[in-house]
Short mmCIF file of C-alpha atoms in Angstrom, two decimals:
data_model
loop_
_atom_site.label_atom_id
_atom_site.label_comp_id
_atom_site.label_asym_id
_atom_site.label_seq_id
_atom_site.Cartn_x
_atom_site.Cartn_y
_atom_site.Cartn_z
CA MET A 5 -158.07 79.22 30.50
CA SER A 6 -156.05 77.05 32.85
CA GLU A 7 -152.77 75.41 31.92
CA GLN A 8 -154.41 71.99 32.25
CA THR A 9 -156.98 72.99 29.61
CA VAL A 10 -154.20 74.12 27.30
CA ASN A 11 -152.48 70.78 27.86
CA LEU A 12 -155.63 68.80 27.09
CA THR A 13 -156.28 70.94 24.03
CA SER A 14 -152.71 70.50 22.80
CA ILE A 15 -152.90 66.75 23.44
CA LEU A 16 -156.14 66.50 21.47
CA GLN A 17 -154.67 68.59 18.64
CA ASN A 18 -151.64 66.31 18.58
CA GLN A 19 -154.00 63.31 18.40
CA VAL A 20 -155.85 64.87 15.45
CA ASP A 21 -152.51 65.47 13.71
CA LYS A 22 -151.39 61.86 14.29
CA LEU A 23 -154.72 60.47 13.05
CA THR A 24 -154.50 62.68 9.95
CA ALA A 25 -151.01 61.30 9.32
CA LEU A 26 -152.31 57.75 9.83
CA SER A 27 -155.09 58.30 7.32
CA ALA A 28 -152.58 59.51 4.71
CA LEU A 29 -150.29 56.60 5.53
CA LEU A 30 -153.15 54.12 5.04
CA GLU A 31 -153.84 55.66 1.63
CA ARG A 32 -150.18 55.19 0.71
CA GLU A 33 -150.34 51.63 2.04
CA LEU A 34 -153.19 50.83 -0.36
CA GLN A 35 -151.14 52.17 -3.27
CA LEU A 36 -148.18 50.00 -2.27
CA ILE A 37 -150.40 46.94 -1.83
CA SER A 38 -151.87 47.51 -5.29
CA SER A 39 -148.48 48.01 -6.92
CA ARG A 40 -146.96 45.08 -4.96
CA GLU A 41 -143.93 47.05 -3.77
CA ALA A 42 -142.92 44.73 -0.94
CA GLU A 43 -139.85 46.60 0.33
CA SER A 44 -141.59 49.96 0.40
CA LEU A 45 -144.59 48.35 2.06
CA MET A 46 -142.43 46.84 4.81
CA ALA A 47 -140.86 50.23 5.54
CA LEU A 48 -144.31 51.79 5.62
CA LEU A 49 -145.53 49.12 8.05
CA ASP A 50 -142.71 50.03 10.44
CA GLU A 51 -143.73 53.68 10.19
CA LYS A 52 -147.37 52.71 10.74
CA ALA A 53 -146.51 50.68 13.85
CA GLN A 54 -144.64 53.66 15.32
CA LEU A 55 -147.52 56.00 14.52
CA LEU A 56 -150.04 53.63 16.15
CA GLU A 57 -147.84 53.46 19.24
CA ASP A 58 -147.71 57.27 19.38
CA ILE A 59 -151.50 57.45 19.06
CA GLN A 60 -151.87 54.96 21.91
CA LYS A 61 -149.57 57.04 24.15
CA ILE A 62 -151.51 60.21 23.35
CA ASP A 63 -154.77 58.41 24.21
CA ALA A 64 -153.32 57.43 27.58
CA ALA A 65 -152.18 61.00 28.27
CA ALA A 66 -155.59 62.44 27.39
CA GLU A 67 -157.35 59.81 29.48
CA ALA A 68 -155.11 60.62 32.46
CA LEU A 69 -156.04 64.31 32.27
CA ILE A 70 -159.72 63.49 32.00
CA ASP A 71 -159.47 61.09 34.95
CA GLN A 72 -158.00 63.95 36.98
CA GLY A 73 -161.32 65.73 36.58
CA GLN A 74 -160.39 67.85 33.60
CA THR A 75 -163.46 69.29 31.90
CA TYR A 76 -163.74 69.79 28.18
CA SER A 77 -163.69 73.21 26.65
CA GLU A 78 -165.68 73.88 23.51
CA GLU A 79 -162.47 73.58 21.50
CA ASP A 80 -161.76 70.21 23.12
CA GLU A 81 -165.22 68.98 22.06
CA VAL A 82 -164.54 70.04 18.47
CA LEU A 83 -161.14 68.34 18.48
CA THR A 84 -162.61 65.18 20.00
CA GLU A 85 -165.29 65.00 17.32
CA LYS A 86 -162.67 65.57 14.63
CA ALA A 87 -160.49 62.81 16.12
CA LYS A 88 -163.47 60.43 16.18
CA ALA A 89 -164.24 61.18 12.52
CA LEU A 90 -160.59 60.60 11.59
CA LEU A 91 -160.57 57.36 13.57
CA ASP A 92 -163.64 56.15 11.67
CA ASP A 93 -161.89 57.06 8.40
CA CYS A 94 -158.78 55.12 9.48
CA LYS A 95 -160.90 52.09 10.37
CA TYR A 96 -162.56 52.22 6.95
CA ARG A 97 -159.21 52.55 5.15
CA THR A 98 -157.85 49.63 7.16
CA GLN A 99 -160.78 47.47 6.04
CA VAL A 100 -160.19 48.49 2.41
CA ASN A 101 -156.50 47.62 2.73
CA GLN A 102 -157.36 44.29 4.33
CA LYS A 103 -159.66 43.45 1.40
CA ALA A 104 -156.92 44.44 -1.06
CA VAL A 105 -154.44 42.13 0.69
CA GLU A 106 -156.98 39.30 0.72
CA GLN A 107 -157.67 39.76 -2.99
CA GLY A 108 -153.94 39.75 -3.71
CA GLN A 109 -153.53 36.54 -1.73
CA LEU A 110 -156.41 34.94 -3.63
CA ARG A 111 -154.78 35.88 -6.94
CA LEU A 112 -151.46 34.42 -5.80
CA THR A 113 -153.15 31.22 -4.61
CA HIS A 114 -154.96 30.89 -7.93
CA LEU A 115 -151.71 31.44 -9.84
CA ARG A 116 -149.92 28.88 -7.67
CA ASN A 117 -152.69 26.34 -8.28
CA LEU A 118 -152.48 26.91 -12.03
CA MET A 119 -148.72 26.39 -11.92
CA MET A 120 -149.11 23.19 -9.90
CA GLU A 121 -151.73 21.86 -12.34
CA LEU A 122 -149.39 22.59 -15.22
CA ARG A 123 -146.52 20.80 -13.48
CA ALA A 124 -148.77 17.85 -12.65
CA LYS A 125 -149.63 17.44 -16.33
CA GLU A 126 -145.96 17.38 -17.25
CA SER A 127 -144.71 15.28 -14.37
CA LEU A 128 -144.17 11.62 -13.73
CA THR A 129 -147.29 9.49 -13.33
CA TYR A 130 -147.98 5.88 -12.36
CA ASP A 131 -149.78 3.10 -14.22
CA LYS A 132 -152.37 0.68 -12.80
CA LYS A 133 -149.66 -1.54 -11.34
CA GLY A 134 -148.00 1.36 -9.52
CA LYS A 135 -145.04 1.47 -11.88
CA PRO A 136 -143.63 4.87 -12.85
CA LYS A 137 -144.69 6.07 -16.25
CA GLY A 138 -143.73 9.26 -18.11
CA GLY A 139 -146.33 11.99 -18.41
CA THR A 140 -147.07 13.97 -21.54
CA LEU A 141 -143.46 14.47 -22.51
CA GLY A 142 -143.98 13.59 -26.16
CA SER A 143 -143.26 10.46 -28.18
CA GLY A 144 -140.01 8.66 -27.59
CA VAL A 145 -139.19 10.55 -24.39
CA SER A 146 -139.33 8.75 -21.08
CA ALA A 147 -138.88 10.03 -17.59
#
C-alpha cells in the first residue's frame, strides 16, 4: 500500500468522522430548536459553521489526491459509500430542522397576529367623521 493510498484513506476516514459529528450536531440542533434555547442554538450554529468548513476542506484535499490520479482501494470505496450515506442523513436532518424552524416562525407569527388583534380591539378608533373615539375601554372612560 503506497503512502498516497494511506493518505487518501485517512482523509476519507476523517471525512466520515466529521460527517458523523455533523449528524449528531444536527440532532442536537433540532432539540434546541424545539426547546427554543436561543443562546445555546447560536453557539451550536457557530460550531456547525466550523464543522462545515472543515468538511469542505477535507473534500478539497480528497479531490486533489484523486485528480493526481490516485486510485481507490477497496477500503476507500467502503469509506466513500459510508460518507455518502452520512451526507444523505445530514441533508435529511437539515430539512427536518428547516421545517421545525418554519413551524416555529409560523407559531410566532400567529401569536403576534393574535396580540395585534387584541390591541386593535382595545385601542383608539375613529368615528365616521374621522374624529378620535375611544375603543372598548368601558363606560365612562375615554382615550
